[in-house]
PDB file of C-alpha atoms in Angstrom:
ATOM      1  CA  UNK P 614     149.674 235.017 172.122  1.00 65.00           C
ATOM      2  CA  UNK P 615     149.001 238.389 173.248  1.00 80.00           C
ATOM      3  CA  UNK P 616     145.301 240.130 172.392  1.00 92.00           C
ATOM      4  CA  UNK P 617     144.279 243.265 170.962  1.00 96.00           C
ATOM      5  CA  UNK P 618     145.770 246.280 172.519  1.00 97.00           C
ATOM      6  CA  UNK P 619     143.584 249.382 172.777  1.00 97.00           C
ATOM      7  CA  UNK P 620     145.535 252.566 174.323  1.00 97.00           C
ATOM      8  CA  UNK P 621     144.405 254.400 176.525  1.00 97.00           C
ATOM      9  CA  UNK P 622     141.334 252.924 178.309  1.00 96.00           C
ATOM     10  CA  UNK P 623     139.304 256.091 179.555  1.00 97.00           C
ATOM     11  CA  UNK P 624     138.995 259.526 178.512  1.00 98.00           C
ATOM     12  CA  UNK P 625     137.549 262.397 178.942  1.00 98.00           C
ATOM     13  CA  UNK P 626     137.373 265.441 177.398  1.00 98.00           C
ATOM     14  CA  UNK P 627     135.114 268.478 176.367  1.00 98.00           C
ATOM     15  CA  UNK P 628     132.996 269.161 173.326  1.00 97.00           C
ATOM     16  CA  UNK P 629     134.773 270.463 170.615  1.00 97.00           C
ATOM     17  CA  UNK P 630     137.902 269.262 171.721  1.00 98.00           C
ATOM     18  CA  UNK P 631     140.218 266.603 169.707  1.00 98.00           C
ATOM     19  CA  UNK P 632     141.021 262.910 170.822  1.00 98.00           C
ATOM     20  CA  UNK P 633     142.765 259.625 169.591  1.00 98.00           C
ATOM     21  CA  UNK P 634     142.561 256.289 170.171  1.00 98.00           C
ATOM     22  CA  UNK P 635     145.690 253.691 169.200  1.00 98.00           C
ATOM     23  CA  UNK P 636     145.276 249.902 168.835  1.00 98.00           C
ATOM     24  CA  UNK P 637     147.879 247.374 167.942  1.00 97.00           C
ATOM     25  CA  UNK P 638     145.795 244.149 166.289  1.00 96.00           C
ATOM     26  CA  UNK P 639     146.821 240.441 167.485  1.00 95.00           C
ATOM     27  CA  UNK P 640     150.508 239.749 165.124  1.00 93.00           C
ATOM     28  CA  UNK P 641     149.614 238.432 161.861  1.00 92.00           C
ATOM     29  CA  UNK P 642     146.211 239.842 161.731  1.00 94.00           C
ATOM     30  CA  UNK P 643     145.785 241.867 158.416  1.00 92.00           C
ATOM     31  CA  UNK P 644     142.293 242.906 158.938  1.00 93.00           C
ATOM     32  CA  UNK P 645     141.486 245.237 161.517  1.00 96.00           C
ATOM     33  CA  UNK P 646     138.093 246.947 162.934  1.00 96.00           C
ATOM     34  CA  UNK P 647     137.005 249.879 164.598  1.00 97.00           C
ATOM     35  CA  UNK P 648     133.689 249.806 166.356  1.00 97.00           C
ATOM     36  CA  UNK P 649     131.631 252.442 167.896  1.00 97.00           C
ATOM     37  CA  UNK P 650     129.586 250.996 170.895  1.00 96.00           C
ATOM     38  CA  UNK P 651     126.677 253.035 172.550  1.00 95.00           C
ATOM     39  CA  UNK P 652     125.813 252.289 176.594  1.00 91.00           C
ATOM     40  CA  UNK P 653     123.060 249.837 175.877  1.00 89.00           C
ATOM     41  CA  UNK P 654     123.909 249.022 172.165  1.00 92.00           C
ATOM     42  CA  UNK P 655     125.632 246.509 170.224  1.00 93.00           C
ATOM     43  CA  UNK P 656     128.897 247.479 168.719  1.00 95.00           C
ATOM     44  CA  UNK P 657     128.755 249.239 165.120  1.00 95.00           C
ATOM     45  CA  UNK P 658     131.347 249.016 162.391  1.00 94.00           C
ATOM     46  CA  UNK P 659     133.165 252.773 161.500  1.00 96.00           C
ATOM     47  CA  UNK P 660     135.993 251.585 159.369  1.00 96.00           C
ATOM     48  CA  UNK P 661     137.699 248.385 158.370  1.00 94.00           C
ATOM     49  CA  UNK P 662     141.030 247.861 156.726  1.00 94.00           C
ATOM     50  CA  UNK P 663     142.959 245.033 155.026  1.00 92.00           C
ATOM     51  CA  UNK P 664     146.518 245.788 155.891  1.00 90.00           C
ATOM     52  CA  UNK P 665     147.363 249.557 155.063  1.00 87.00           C
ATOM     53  CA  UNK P 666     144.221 250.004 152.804  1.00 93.00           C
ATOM     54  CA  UNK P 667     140.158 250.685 153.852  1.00 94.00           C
ATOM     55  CA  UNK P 668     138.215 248.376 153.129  1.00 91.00           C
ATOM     56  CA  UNK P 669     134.884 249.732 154.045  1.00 91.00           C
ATOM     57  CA  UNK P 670     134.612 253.485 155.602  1.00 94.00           C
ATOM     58  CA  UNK P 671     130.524 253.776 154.991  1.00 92.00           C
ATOM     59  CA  UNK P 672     129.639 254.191 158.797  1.00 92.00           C
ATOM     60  CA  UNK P 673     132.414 256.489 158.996  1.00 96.00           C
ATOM     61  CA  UNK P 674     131.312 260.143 160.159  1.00 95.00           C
ATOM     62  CA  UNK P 675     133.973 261.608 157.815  1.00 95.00           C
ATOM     63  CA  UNK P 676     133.879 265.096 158.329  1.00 96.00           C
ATOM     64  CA  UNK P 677     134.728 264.694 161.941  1.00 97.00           C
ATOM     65  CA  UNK P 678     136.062 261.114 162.011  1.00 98.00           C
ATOM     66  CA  UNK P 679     139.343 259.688 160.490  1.00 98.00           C
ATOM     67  CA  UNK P 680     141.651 256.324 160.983  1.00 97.00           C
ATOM     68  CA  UNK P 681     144.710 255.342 159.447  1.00 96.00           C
ATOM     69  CA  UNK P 682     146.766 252.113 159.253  1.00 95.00           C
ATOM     70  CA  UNK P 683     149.738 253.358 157.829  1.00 82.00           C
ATOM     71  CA  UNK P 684     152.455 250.101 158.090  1.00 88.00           C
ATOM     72  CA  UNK P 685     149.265 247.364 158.067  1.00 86.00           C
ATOM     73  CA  UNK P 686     150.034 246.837 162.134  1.00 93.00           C
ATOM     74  CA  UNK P 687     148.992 249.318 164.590  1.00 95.00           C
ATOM     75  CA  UNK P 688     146.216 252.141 163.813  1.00 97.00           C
ATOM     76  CA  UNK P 689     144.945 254.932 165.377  1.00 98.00           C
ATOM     77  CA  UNK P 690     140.997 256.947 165.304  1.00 98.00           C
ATOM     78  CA  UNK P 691     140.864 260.148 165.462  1.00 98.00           C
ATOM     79  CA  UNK P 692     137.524 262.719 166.385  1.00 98.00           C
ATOM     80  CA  UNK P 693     137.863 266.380 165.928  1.00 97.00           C
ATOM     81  CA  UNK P 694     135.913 268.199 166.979  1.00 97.00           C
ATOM     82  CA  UNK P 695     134.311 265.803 169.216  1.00 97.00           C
ATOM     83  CA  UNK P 696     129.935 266.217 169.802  1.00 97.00           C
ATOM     84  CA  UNK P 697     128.355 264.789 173.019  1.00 97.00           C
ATOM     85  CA  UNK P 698     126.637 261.982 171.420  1.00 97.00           C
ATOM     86  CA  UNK P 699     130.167 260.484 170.327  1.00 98.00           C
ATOM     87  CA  UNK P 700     130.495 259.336 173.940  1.00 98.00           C
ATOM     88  CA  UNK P 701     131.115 255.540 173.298  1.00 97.00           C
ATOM     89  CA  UNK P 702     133.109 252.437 173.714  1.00 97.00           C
ATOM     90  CA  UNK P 703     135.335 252.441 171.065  1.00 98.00           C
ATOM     91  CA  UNK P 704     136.660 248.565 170.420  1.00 97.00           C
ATOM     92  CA  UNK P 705     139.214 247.735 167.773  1.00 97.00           C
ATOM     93  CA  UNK P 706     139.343 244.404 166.464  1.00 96.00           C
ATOM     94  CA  UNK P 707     141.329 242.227 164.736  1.00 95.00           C
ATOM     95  CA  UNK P 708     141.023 238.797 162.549  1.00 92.00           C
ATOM     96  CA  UNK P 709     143.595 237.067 160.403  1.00 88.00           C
ATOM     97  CA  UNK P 710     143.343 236.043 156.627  1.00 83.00           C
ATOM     98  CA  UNK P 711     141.442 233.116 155.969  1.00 81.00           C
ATOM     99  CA  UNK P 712     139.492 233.498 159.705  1.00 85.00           C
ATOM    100  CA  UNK P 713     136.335 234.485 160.500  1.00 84.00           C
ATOM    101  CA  UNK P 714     136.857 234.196 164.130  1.00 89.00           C
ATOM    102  CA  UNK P 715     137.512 238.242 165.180  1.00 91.00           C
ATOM    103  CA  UNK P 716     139.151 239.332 168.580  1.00 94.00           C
ATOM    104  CA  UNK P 717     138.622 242.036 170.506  1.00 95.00           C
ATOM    105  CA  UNK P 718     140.652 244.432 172.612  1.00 96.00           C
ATOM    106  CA  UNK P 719     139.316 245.617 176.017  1.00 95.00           C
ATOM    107  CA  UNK P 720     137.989 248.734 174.134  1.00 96.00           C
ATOM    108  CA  UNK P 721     138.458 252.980 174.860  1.00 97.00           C
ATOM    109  CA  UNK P 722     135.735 254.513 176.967  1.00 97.00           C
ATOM    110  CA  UNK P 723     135.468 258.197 175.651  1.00 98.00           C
ATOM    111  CA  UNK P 724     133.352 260.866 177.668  1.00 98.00           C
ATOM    112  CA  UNK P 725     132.648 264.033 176.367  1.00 98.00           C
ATOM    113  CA  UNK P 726     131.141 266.575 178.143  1.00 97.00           C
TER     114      UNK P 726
ATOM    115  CA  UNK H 452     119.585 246.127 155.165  1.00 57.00           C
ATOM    116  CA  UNK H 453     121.100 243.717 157.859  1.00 67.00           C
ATOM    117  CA  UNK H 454     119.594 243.187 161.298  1.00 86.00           C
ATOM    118  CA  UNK H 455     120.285 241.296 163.993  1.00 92.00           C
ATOM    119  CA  UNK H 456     117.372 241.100 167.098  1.00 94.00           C
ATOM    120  CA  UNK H 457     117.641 240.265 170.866  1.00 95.00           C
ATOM    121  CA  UNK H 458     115.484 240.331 173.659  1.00 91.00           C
ATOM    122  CA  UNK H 459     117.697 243.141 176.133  1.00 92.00           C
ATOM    123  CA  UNK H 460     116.892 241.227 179.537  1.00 96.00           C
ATOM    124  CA  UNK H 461     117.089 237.279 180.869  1.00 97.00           C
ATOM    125  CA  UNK H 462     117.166 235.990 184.550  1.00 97.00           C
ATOM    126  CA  UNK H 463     117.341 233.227 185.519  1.00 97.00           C
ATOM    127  CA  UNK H 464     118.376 230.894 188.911  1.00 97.00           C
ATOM    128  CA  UNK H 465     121.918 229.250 189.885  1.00 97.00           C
ATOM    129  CA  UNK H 466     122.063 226.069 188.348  1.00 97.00           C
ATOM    130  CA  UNK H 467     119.317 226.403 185.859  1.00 97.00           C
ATOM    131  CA  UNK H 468     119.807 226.322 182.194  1.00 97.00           C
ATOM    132  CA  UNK H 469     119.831 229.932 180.166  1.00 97.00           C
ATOM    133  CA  UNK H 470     118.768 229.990 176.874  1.00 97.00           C
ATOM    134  CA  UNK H 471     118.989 233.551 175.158  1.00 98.00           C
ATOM    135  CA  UNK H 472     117.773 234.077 171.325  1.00 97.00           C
ATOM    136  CA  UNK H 473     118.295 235.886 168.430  1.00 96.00           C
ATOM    137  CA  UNK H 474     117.309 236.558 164.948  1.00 95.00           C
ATOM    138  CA  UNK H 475     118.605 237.680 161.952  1.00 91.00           C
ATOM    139  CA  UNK H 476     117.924 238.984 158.753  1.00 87.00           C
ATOM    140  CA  UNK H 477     121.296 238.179 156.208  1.00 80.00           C
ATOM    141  CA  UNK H 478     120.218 234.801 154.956  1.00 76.00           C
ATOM    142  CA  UNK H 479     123.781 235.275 153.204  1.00 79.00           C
ATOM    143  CA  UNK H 480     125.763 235.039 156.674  1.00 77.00           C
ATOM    144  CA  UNK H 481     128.382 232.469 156.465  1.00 82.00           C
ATOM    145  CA  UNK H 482     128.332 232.437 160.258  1.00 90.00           C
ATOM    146  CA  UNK H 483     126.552 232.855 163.402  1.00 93.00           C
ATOM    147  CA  UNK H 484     128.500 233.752 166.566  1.00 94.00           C
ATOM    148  CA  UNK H 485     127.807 234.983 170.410  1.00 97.00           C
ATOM    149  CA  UNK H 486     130.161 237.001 172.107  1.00 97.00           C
ATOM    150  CA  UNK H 487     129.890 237.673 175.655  1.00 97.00           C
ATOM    151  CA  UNK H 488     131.293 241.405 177.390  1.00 95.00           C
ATOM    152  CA  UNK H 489     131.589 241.784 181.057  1.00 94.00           C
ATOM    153  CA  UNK H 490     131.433 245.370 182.912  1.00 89.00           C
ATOM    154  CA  UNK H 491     134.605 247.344 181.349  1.00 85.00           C
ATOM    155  CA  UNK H 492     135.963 244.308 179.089  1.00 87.00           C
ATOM    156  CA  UNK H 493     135.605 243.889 175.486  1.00 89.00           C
ATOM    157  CA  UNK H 494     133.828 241.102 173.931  1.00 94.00           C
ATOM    158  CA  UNK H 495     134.952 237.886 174.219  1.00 94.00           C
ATOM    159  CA  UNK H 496     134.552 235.234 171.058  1.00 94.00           C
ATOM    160  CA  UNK H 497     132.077 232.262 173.303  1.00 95.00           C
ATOM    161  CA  UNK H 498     131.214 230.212 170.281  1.00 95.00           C
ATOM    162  CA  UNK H 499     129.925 230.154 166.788  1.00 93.00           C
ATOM    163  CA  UNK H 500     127.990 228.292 163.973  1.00 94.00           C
ATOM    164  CA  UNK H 501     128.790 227.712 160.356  1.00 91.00           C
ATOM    165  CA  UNK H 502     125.541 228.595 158.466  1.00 88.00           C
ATOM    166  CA  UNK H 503     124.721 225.060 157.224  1.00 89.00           C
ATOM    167  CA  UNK H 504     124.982 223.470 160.742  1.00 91.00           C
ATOM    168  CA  UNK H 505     121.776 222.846 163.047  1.00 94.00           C
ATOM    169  CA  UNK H 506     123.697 222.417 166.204  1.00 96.00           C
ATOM    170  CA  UNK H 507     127.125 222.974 167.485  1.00 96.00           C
ATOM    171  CA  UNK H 508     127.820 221.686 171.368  1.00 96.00           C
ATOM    172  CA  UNK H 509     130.536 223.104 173.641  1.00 93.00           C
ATOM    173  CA  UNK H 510     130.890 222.128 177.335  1.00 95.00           C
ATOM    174  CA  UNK H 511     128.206 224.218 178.730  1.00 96.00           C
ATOM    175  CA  UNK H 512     127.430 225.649 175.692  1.00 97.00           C
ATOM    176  CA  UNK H 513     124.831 224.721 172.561  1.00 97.00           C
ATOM    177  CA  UNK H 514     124.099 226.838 169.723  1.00 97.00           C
ATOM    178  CA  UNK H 515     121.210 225.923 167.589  1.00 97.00           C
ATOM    179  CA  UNK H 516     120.547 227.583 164.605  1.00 95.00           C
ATOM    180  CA  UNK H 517     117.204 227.469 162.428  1.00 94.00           C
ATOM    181  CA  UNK H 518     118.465 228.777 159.182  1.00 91.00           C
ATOM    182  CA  UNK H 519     114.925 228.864 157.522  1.00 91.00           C
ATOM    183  CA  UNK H 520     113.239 230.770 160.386  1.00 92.00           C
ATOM    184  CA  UNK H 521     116.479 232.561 160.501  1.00 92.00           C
ATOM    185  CA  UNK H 522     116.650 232.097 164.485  1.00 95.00           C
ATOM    186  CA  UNK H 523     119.662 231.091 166.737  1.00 95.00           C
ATOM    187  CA  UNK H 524     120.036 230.422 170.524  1.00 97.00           C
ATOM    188  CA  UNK H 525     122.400 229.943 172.872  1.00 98.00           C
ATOM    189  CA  UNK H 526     121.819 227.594 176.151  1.00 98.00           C
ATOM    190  CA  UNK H 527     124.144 227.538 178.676  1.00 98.00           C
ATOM    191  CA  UNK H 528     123.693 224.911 180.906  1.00 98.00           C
ATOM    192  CA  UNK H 529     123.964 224.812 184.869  1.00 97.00           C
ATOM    193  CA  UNK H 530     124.313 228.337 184.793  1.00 98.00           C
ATOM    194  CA  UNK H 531     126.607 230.144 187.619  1.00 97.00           C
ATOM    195  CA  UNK H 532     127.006 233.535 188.843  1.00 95.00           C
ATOM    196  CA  UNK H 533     130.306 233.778 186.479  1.00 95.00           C
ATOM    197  CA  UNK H 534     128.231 233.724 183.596  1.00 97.00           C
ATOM    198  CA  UNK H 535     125.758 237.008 184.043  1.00 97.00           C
ATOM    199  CA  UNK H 536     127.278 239.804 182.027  1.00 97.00           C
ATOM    200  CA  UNK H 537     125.897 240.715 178.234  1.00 97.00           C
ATOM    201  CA  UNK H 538     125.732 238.422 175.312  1.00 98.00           C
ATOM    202  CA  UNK H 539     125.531 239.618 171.963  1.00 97.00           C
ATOM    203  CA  UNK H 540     124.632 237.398 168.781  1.00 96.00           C
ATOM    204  CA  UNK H 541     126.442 238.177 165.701  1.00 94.00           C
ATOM    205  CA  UNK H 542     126.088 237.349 161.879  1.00 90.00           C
ATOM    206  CA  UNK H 543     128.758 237.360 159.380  1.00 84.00           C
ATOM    207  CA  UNK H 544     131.124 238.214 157.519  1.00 73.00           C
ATOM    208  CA  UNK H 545     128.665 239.978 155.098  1.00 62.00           C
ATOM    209  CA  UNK H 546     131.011 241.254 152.843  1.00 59.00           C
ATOM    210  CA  UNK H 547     134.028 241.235 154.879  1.00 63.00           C
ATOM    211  CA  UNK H 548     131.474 242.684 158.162  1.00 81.00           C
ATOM    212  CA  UNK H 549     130.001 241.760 160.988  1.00 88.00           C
ATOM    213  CA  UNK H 550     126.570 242.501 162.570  1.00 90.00           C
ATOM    214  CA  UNK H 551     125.565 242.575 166.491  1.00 94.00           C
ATOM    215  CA  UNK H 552     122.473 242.485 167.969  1.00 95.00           C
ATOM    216  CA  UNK H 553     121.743 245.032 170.872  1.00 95.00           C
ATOM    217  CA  UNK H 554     122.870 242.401 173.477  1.00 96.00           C
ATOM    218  CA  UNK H 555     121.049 240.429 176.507  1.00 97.00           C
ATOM    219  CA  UNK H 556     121.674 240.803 179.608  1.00 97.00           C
ATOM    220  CA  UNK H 557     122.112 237.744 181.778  1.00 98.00           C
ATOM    221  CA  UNK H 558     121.594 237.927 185.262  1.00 97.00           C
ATOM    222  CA  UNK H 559     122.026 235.114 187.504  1.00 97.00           C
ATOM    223  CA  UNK H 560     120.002 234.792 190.555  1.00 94.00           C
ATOM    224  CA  UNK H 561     121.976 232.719 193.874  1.00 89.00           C
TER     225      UNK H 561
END
């Protein structure tokens, strides 16, 4: 069974610029998670949806953050503009219905400078 | 709110036993888990606890969770030099979410 997929792995770019992650979940899985993770930190939720729809967006720095899931499979996280302090790990995650074991793909490293 | 509380640092000899806690605040967690993320990787699922268990054994691993003092650990046993990388405890789903703890960070001494 294949894992998470998180595309691409490393990037870096300069304040005020715009970026986007993709992640395609493990088949089947109709929950899916973004996490923001902070050198030295644990990882912390930003969104979470249940197929196409969000589930919980309260983390969510909305006025320069966004996600969407728009077929329930693959999903992508967008910053713009991007700050300093959103250099981060960003992990996706993924857990099917009825599961509460979650996977996680190998995770984004964003640098902004 | 929810909070979930690790000491950041463990070392500890070849061949000992590691034993790395955590606790936690969501007495409503339906599980405990511990993930464990090497250098550049993601986190990988180790093990985890259903919420009315005491124990759970697995190979090298055994979770024991204290639900009234709201406390888990995780000892790995005849720890090797494969094993030091970060482990972060985890309680959930609250909700439908999860909640990690800062992480520890295991090293392992030759």
């Amino acid at each position: 069974e294949a894992g998470v997929a998180q595309s691409p792995r490393y990037k870096i770019i300069e304040k005020r610029q715009s970026v986007a992650f993709w992640c395609n979940p493990i088949s089947g899985h109709a929950t899916l998670y973004w996490y923001q993770q902070i050198l030295g930190q644990g990882p912390k939720l930003l969104i979470q949806f249940q197929n196409n729809g969000v589930v919980d967006d309260s983390q969510l720095p909305k006025d320069r953050f966004s996600a969407e899931r728009l077929k329930g499979v693959d999903s992508t996280l967008k910053i713009q503009p991007a700050k300093l302090e959103d250099s981060a790990v960003y992990l996706c995650a993924s857990i099917s219905a009825g599961s509460y074991e979650q996977y996680f793909g190998p995770g984004t490293r964003l640098t902004v400078t | 709110g929810e909070d979930v509380e690790q000491s950041l640092f463990l070392s500890v000899r070849e061949g000992d036993s590691s034993v790395i806690n955590c606790t936690y605040t969501d007495s409503s967690s339906t599980y405990l888990y511990w993930y464990k993320q090497e250098p550049g990787a993601g986190l990988q699922l180790l093990t985890y606890i259903f919420s009315n268990m005491d124990m759970k054994q697995d190979q090298r691993l055994t979770v024991l969770l204290n639900k009234k003092d709201k406390h888990l650990s995780l000892r790995i046993a005849d720890t090797q030099t494969g094993d030091s990388a970060i482990y972060f405890c985890a309680e959930g789903p609250s909700g439908q979410n999860f909640v990690f703890g800062p992480g520890t960070r295991l090293s392992v001494l030759p």
